[in-house]
Short mmCIF file of C-alpha atoms and ligand atoms in Angstrom, two decimals:
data_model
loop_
_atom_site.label_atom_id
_atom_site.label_comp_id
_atom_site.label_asym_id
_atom_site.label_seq_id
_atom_site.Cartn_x
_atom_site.Cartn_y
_atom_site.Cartn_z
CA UNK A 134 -307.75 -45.90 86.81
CA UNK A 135 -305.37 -46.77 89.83
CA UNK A 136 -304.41 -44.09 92.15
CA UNK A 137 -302.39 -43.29 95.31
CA UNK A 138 -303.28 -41.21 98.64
CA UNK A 139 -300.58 -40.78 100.66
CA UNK A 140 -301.10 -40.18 104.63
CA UNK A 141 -302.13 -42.23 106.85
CA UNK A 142 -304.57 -39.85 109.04
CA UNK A 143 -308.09 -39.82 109.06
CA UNK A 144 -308.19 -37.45 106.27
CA UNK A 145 -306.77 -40.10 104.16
CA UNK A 146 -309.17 -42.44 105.29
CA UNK A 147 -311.79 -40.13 104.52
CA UNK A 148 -310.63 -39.16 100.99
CA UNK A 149 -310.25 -43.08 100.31
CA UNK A 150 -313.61 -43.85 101.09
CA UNK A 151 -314.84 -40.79 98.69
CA UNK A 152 -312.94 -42.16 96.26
CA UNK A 153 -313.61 -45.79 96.61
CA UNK A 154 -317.41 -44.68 95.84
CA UNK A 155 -316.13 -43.34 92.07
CA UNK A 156 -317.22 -45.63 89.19
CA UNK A 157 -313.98 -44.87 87.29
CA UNK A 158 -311.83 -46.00 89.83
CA UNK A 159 -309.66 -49.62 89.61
CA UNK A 160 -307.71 -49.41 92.59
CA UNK A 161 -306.74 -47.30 95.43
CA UNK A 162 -303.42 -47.55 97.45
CA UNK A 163 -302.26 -45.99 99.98
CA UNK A 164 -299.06 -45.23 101.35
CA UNK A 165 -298.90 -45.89 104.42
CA UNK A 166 -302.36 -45.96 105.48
CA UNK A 167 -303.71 -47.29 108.66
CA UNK A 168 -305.97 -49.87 110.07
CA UNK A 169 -309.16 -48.43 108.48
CA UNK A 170 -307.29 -47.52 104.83
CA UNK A 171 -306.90 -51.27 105.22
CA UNK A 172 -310.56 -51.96 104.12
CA UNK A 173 -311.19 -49.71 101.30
CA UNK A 174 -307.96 -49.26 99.70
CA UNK A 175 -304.39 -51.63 99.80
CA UNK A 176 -302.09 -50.03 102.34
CA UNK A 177 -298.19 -49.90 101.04
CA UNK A 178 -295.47 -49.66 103.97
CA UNK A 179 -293.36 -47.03 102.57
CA UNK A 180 -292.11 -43.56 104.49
CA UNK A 181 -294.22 -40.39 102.85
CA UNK A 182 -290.54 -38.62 102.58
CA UNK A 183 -288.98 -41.05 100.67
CA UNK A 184 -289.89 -39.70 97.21
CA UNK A 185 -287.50 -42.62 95.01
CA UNK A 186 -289.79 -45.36 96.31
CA UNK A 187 -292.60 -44.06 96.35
CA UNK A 188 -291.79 -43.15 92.85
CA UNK A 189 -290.69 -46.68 91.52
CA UNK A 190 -294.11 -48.29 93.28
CA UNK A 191 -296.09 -45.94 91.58
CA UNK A 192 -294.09 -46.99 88.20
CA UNK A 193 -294.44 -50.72 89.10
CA UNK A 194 -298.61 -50.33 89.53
CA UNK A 195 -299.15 -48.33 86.74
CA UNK A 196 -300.43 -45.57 89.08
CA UNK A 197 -300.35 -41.79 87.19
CA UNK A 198 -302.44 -39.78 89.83
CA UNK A 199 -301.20 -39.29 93.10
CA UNK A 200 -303.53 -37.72 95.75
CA UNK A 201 -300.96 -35.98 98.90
CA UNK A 202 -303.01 -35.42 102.49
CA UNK A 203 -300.56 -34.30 104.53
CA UNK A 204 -298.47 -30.58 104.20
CA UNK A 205 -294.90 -31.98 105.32
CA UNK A 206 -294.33 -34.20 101.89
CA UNK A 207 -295.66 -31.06 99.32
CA UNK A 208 -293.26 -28.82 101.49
CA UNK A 209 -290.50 -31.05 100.99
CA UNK A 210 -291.04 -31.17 96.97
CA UNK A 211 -293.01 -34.14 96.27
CA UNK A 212 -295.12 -32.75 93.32
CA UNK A 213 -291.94 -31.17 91.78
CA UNK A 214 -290.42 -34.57 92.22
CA UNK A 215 -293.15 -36.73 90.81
CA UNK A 216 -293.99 -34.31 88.04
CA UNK A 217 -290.41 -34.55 86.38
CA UNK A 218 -291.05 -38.09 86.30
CA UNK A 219 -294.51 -37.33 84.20
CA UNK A 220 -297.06 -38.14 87.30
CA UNK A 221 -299.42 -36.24 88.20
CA UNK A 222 -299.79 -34.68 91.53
CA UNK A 223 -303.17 -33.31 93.16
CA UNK A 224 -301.12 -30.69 95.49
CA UNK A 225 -299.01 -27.71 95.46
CA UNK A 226 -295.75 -27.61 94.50
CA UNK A 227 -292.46 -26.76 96.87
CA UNK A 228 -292.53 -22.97 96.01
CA UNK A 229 -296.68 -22.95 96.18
CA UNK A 230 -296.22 -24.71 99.55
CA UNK A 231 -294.05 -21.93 101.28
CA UNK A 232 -298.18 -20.51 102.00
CA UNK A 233 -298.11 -23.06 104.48
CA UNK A 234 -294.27 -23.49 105.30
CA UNK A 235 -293.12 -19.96 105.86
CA UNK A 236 -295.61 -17.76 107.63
CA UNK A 237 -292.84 -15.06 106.87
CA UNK A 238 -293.72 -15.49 103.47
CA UNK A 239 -297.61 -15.65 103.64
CA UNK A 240 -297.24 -12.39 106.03
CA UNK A 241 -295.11 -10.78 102.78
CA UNK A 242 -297.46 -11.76 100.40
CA UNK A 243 -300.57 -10.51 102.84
CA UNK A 244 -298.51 -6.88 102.80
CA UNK A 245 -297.79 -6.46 99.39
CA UNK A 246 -302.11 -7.43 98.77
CA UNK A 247 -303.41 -6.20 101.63
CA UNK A 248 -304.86 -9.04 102.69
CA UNK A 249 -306.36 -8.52 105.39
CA UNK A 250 -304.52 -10.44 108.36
CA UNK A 251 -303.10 -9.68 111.50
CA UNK A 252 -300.49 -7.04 112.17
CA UNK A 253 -296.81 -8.75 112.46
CA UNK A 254 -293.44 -8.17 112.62
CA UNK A 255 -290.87 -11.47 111.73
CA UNK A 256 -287.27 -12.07 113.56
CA UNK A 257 -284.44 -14.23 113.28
CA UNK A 258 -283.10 -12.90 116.78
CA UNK A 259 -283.85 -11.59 120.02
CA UNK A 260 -282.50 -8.37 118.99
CA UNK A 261 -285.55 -5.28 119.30
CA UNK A 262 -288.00 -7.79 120.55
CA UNK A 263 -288.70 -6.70 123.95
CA UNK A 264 -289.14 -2.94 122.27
CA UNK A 265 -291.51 -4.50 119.85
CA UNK A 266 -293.52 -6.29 122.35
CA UNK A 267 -293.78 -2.97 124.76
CA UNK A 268 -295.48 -1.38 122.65
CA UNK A 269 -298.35 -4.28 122.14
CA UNK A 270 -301.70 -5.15 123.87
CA UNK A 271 -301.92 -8.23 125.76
CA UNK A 272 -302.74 -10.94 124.59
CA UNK A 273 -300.29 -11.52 122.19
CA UNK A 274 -299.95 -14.00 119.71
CA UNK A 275 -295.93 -15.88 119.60
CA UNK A 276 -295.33 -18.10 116.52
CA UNK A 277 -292.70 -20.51 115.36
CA UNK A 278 -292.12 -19.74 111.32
CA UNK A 279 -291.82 -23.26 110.08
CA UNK A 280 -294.00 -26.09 110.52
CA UNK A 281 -294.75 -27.49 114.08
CA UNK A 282 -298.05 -29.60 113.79
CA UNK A 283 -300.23 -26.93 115.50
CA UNK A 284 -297.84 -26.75 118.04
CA UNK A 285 -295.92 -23.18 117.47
CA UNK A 286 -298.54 -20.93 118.32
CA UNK A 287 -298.94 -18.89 121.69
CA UNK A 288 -301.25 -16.95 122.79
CA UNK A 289 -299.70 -15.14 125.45
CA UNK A 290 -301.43 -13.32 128.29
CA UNK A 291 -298.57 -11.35 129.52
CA UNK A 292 -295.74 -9.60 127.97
CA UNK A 293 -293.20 -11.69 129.82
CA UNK A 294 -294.57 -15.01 128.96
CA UNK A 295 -294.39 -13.93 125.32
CA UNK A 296 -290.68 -12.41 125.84
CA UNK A 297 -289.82 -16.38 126.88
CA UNK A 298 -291.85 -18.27 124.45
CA UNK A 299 -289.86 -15.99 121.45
CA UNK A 300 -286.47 -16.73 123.04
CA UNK A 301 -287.45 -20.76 123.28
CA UNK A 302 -287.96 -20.52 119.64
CA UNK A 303 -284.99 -18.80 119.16
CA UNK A 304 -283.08 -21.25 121.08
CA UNK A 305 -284.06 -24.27 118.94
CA UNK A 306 -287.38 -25.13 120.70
CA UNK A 307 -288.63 -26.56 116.89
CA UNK A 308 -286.31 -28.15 114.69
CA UNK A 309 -287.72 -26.41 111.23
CA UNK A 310 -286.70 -22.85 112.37
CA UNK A 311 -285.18 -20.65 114.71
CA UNK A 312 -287.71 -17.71 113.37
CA UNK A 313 -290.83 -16.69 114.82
CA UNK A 314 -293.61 -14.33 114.10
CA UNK A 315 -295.01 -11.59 117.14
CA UNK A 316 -298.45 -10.71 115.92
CA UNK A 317 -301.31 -8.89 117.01
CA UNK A 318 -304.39 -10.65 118.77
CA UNK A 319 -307.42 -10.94 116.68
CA UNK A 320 -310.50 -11.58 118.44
CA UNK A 321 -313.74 -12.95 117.07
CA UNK A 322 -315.36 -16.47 115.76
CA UNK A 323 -312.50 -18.75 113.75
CA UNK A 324 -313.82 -21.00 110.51
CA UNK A 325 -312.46 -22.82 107.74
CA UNK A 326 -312.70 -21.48 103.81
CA UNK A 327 -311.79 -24.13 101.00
CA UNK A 328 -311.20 -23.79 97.27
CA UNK A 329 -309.49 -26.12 94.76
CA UNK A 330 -307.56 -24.78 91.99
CA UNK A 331 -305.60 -25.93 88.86
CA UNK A 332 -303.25 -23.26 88.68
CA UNK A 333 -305.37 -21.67 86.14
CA UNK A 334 -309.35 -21.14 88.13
CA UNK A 335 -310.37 -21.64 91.38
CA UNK A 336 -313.30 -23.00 92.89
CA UNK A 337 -315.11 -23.38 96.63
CA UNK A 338 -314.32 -26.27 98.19
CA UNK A 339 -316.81 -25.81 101.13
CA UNK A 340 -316.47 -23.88 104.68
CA UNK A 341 -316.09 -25.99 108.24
CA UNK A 342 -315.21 -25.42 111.45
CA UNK A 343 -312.63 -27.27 113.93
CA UNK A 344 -312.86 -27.08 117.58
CA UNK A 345 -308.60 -27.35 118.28
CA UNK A 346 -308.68 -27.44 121.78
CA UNK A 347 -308.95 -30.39 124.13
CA UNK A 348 -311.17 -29.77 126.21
CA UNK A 349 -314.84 -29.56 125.98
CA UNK A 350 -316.03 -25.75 125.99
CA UNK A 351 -313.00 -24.68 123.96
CA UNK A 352 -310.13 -24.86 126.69
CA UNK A 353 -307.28 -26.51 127.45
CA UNK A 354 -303.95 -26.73 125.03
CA UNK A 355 -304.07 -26.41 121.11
CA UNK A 356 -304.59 -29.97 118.95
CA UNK A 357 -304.31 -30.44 115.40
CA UNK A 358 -308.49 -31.15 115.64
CA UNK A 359 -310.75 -32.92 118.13
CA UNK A 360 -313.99 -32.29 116.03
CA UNK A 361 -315.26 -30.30 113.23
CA UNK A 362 -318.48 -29.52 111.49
CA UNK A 363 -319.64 -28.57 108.17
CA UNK A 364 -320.85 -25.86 106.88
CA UNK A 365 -319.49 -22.45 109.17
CA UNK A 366 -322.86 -20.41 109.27
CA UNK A 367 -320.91 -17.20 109.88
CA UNK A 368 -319.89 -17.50 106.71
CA UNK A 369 -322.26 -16.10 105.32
CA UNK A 370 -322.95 -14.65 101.31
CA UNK A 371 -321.48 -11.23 101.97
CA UNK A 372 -318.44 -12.86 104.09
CA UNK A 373 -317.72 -15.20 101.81
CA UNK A 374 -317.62 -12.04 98.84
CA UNK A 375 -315.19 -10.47 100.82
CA UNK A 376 -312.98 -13.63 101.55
CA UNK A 377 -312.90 -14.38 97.93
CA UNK A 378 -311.92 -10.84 96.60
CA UNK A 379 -309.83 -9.28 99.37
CA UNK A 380 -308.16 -12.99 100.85
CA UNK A 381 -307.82 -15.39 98.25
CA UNK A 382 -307.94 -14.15 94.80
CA UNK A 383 -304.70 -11.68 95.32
CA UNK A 384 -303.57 -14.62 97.22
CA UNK A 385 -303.54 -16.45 93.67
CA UNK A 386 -302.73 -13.82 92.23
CA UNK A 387 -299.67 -13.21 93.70
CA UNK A 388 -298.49 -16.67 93.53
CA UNK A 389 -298.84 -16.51 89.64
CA UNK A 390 -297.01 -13.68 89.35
CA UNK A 391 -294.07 -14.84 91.50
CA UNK A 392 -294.01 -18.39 89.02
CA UNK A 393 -295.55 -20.79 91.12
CA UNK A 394 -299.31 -20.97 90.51
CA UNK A 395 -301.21 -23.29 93.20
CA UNK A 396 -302.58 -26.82 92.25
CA UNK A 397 -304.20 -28.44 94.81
CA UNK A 398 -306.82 -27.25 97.41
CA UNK A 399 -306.00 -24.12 99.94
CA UNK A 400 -307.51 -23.71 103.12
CA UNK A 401 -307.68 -20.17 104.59
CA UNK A 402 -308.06 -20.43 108.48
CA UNK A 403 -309.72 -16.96 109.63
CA UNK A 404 -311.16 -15.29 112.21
CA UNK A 405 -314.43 -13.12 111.36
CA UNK A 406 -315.67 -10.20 113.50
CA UNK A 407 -318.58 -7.87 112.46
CA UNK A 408 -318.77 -9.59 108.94
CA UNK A 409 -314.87 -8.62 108.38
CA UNK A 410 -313.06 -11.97 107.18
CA UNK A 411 -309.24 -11.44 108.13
CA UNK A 412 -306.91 -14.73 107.43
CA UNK A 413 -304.99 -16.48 110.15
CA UNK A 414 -303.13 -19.28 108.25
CA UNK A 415 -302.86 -20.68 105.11
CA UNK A 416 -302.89 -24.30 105.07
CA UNK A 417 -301.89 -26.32 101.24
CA UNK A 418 -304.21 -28.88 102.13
CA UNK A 419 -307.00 -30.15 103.10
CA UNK A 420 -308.03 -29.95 107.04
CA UNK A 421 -307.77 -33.01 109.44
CA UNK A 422 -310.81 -33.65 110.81
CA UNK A 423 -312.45 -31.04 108.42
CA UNK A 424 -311.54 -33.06 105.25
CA UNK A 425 -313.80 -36.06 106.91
CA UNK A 426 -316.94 -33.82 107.32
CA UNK A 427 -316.18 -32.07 103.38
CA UNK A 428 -315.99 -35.69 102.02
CA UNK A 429 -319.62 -36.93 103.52
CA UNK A 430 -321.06 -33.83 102.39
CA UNK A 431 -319.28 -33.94 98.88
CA UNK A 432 -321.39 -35.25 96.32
CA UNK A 433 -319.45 -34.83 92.68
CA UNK A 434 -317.14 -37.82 92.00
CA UNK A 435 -313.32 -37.11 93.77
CA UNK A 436 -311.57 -38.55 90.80
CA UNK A 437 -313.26 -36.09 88.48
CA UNK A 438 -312.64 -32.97 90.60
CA UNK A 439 -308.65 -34.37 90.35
CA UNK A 440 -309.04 -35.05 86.67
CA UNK A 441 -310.55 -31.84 85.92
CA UNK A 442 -307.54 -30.46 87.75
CA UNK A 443 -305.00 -32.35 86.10
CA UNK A 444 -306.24 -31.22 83.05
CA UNK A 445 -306.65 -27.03 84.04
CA UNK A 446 -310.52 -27.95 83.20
CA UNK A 447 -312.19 -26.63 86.85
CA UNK A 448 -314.04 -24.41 85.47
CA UNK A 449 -316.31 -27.11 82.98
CA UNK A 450 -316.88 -28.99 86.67
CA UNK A 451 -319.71 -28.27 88.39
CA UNK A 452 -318.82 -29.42 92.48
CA UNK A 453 -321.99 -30.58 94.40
CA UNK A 454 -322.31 -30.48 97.75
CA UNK A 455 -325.11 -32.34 99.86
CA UNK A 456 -327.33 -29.26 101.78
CA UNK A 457 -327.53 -31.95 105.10
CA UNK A 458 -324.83 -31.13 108.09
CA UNK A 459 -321.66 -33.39 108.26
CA UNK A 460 -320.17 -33.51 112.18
CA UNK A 461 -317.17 -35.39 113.22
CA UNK A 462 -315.85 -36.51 116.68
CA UNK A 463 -312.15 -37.25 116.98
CA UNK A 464 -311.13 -39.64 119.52
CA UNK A 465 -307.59 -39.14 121.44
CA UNK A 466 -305.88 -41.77 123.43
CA UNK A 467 -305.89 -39.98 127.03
CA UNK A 468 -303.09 -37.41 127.67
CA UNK A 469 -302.93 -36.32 124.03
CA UNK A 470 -301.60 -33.58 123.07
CA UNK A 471 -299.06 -33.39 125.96
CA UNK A 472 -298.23 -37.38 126.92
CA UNK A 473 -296.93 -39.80 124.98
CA UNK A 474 -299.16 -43.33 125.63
CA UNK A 475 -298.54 -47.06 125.46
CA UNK A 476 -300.07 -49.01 122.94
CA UNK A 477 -303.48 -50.25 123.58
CA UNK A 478 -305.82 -52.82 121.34
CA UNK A 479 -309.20 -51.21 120.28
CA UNK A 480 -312.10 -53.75 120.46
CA UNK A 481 -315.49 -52.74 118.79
CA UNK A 482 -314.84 -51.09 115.75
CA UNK A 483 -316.88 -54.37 113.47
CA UNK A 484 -319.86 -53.55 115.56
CA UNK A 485 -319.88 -49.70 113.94
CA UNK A 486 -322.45 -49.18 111.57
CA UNK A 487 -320.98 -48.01 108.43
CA UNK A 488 -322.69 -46.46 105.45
CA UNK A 489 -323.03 -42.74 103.37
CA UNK A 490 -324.56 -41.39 106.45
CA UNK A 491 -322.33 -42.41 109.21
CA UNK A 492 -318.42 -43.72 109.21
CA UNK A 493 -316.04 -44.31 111.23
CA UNK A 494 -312.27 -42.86 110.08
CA UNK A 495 -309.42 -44.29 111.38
CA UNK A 496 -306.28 -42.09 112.58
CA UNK A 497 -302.97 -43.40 114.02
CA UNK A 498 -304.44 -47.37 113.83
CA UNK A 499 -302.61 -50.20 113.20
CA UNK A 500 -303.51 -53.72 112.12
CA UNK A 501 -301.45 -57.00 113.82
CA UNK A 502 -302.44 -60.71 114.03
CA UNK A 503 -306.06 -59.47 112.57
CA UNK A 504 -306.94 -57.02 116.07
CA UNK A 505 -306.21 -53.40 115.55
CA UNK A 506 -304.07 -50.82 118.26
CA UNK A 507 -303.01 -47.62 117.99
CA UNK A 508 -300.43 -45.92 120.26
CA UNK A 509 -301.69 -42.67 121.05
CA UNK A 510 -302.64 -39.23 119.51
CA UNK A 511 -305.59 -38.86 117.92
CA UNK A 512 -306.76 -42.25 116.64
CA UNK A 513 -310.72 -42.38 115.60
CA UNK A 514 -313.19 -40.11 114.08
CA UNK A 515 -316.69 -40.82 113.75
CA UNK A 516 -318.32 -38.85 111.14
CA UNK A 517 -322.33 -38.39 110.52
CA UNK A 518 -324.31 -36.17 108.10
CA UNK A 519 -328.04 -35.64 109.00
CA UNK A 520 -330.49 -32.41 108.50
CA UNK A 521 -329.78 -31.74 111.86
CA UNK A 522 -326.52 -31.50 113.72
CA UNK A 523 -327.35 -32.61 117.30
CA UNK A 524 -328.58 -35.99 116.22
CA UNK A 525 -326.00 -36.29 113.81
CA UNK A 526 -323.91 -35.66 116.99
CA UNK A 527 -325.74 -37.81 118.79
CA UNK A 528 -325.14 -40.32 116.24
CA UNK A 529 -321.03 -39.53 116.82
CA UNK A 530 -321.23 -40.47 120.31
CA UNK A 531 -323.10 -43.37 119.80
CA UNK A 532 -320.72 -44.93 117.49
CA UNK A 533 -317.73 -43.86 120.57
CA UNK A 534 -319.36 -45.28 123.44
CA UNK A 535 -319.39 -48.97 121.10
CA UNK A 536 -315.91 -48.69 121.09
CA UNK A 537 -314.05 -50.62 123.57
CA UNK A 538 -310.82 -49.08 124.65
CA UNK A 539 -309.73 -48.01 127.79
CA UNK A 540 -307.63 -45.03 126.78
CA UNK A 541 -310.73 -43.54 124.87
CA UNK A 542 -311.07 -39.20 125.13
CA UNK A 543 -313.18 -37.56 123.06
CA UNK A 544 -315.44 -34.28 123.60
CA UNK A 545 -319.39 -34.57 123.74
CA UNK A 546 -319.68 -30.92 122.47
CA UNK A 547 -318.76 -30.28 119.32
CA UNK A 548 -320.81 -27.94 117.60
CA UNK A 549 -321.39 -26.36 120.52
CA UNK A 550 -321.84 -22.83 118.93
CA UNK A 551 -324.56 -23.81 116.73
CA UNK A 552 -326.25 -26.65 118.47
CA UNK A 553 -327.45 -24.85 121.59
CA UNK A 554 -327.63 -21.44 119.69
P1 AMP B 741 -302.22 -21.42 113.34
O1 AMP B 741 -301.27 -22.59 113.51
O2 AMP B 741 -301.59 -20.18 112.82
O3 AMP B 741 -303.51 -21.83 112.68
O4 AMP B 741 -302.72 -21.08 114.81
C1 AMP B 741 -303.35 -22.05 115.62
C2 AMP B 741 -304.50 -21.41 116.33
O5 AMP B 741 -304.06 -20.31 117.13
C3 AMP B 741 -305.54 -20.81 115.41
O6 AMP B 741 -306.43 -21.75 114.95
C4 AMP B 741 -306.17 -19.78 116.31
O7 AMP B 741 -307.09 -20.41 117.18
C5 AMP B 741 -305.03 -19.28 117.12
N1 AMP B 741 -304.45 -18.08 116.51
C6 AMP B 741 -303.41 -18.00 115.66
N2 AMP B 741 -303.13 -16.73 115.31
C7 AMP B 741 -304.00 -15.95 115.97
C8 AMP B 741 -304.24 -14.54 116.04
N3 AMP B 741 -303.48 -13.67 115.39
N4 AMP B 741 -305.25 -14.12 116.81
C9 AMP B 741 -306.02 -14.98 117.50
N5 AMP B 741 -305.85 -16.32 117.50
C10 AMP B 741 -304.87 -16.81 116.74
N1 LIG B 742 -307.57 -29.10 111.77
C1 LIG B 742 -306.59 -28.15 111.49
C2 LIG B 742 -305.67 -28.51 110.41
O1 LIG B 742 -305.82 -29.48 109.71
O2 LIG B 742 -304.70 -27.78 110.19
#
């Protein structure tokens, strides 16, 4: 069977090198991959938004199962689109999506359920927010309602600074919306909860969790991921109980009943204090770098967990998951997430060893005249899965320091939490 991945992070890398290892697979595109996609699948230059070619190359390759890594394509309607045109689509569809799109709508959804989450109020103006905000504890938590890349969320210290960041949104500060959500602070220890579900059942899809901030020891501005580990151990038996009945299964629920049923996998991001489990964010998708430490530690074939979906057959599957601890370690060019850099040529990457047990996943890479570049963001992740997270860390680094690039970042403490607990 031929299939597509579209993206072109290392999540897609990730998922293409899971998939390459499935006996039932003939080939693997995808669109528009990077410089690592390159090796174990056939990149294909087309723009993730542009639905009619993607469509007609998918026709021409005899291509039926489509595999989407990034939110802002299922958002825009890409299953809905593909699907008329009898494909199928491992994702959500447009309504489904709105979980991740619309935190208005997820914070509806959480009321009506009582899913646990934290207390809100939505706007569309400036009009009763300094009232609303009066009335709060510091910090306080500012964010944009449509997507913004991990980059419409405040956590605001004083009640002016959160007064300003409301009125930037409000001014046009993100092009997806002029609406923003004021919600209350939740303190305690964040982690990642994953199930996969075809419409019909659901199933775990494994816990992780992502350090998002820069620098090392937690601090420093918000990135989409610099490192991630896998499993969470606070999420433990009698947390995850509680996530499953009071946060995701009237989560389903509820999208049944409103028509759109979710396909694909959903990632709760939470926060859990004294063995309460209250969500975050929903996320339609798989989590970048999370999805690279779920897919060493994944042992069931990927193309029959999509089949099984395609089919509404999750529940015959039984999804195996190694019991050995899966680490990555992103690598940023230097001033990511607030500068913009120049492109630079990355020299090294052959002398990587790369097997089940360690991997390096490209990010924003490029190929040209057979040497590979990237300019900027986050651009490498190397992955390991050992018995033991601080050599499996160690093994992380190792694989960083080979590479030869001058504007190499990446954080030698990931795991922290766990590794010098
Ligand atoms: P989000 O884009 O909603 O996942 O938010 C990005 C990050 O901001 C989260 O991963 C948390 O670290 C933090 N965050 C968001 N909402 C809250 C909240 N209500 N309380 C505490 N931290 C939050
Ligand atoms: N690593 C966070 C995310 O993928 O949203």
């Amino acid at each position: 069977m031929n299939i597509a991945v579209i993206g072109s992070g290392g999540r897609e890398h990730s998922i293409c090198f899971k998939l390459k290892q499935s006996k039932h697979i003939n080939k693997i595109f995808c669109i528009p991959g990077n410089a690592g996609t390159n090796k174990v699948a056939e990149n294909i230059n087309i723009d993730i938004l542009d639905f009619k070619n993607i469509s007609n190359f998918l026709k021409n390759n005899n291509i039926k199962v489509v595999f989407v890594g990034p939110e802002i394509p299922l958002v825009n309607g890409i299953k809905d689109y593909l699907e008329k045109k009898s494909f199928f689509v491992f994702g959500p569809s447009k309504a489904a999506s709105r979980l991740e799109k619309s935190k208005s709508f997820t914070k509806k959804l959480c009321k009506k359920y009582k899913i646990p989450t934290a207390q809100y109020k939505s706007f569309s103006s400036m009009k009763g927010v300094r009232d609303y905000i009066k009335n709060m504890n510091t910090p306080i938590v500012i964010k944009a309602d449509g997507l913004a890349s991990g980059k419409g969320v405040y956590i605001c210290n004083n009640k002016n600074i959160a007064f300003k960041k409301c009125k930037e949104i409000n001014e046009g500060k993100f092009k997806s919306s002029r609406k923003f959500v004021i919600e209350e602070f939740l303190s305690g220890e964040e982690a990642s909860y994953f199930i996969l579900s075809d419409g019909k059942n659901y199933k775990f899809f494994g816990t992780a969790q992502d350090h998002k901030r820069i620098g090392e020891g937690d601090t420093g501005p918000n990135t989409g991921g610099m490192g991630a580990y896998s499993p969470s151990n606070i999420i433990t038996n009698k947390v995850e109980e509680k996530i499953k009945k009071e946060i995701i299964e009237p989560t389903l629920k509820g999208l049944k009943i409103l028509g759109c049923p979710f396909v694909g996998i959903l990632y709760a991001g939470l926060i859990i204090k004294d063995n309460q489990p209250k969500l975050i964010e929903y996320n339609i998708r798989l989590g970048d770098p999370e999805c690279q430490v779920l897919m060493m530690r994944l042992k069931t074939d990927l193309l029959k967990i999509i089949i099984a979906c395609k089919k509404k057959q999750i529940n015959k599957l039984a999804i195996k998951w190694s019991n050995k601890k899966a680490i990555t370690i992103v690598a940023s060019s230097k001033g990511y997430p607030s500068k913009q850099s120049k492109v630079s040529e990355i020299k090294n990457t052959n002398k990587i060893l790369l097997n089940n047990n360690q991997y390096l996943f490209h990010a924003s890479t490029f190929n040209k005249n057979n040497r590979i570049f990237t300019s900027g963001g986050r651009v490498l992740n190397a992955t390991a899965v050992n018995k033991n997270l601080r050599s499996g860390r160690n093994t992380c680094i190792d694989m960083l320091k080979k590479i030869n690039w001058k504007d190499k970042y990446f954080r030698k403490d990931i795991g922290w939490r766990v590794i010098n607990s």
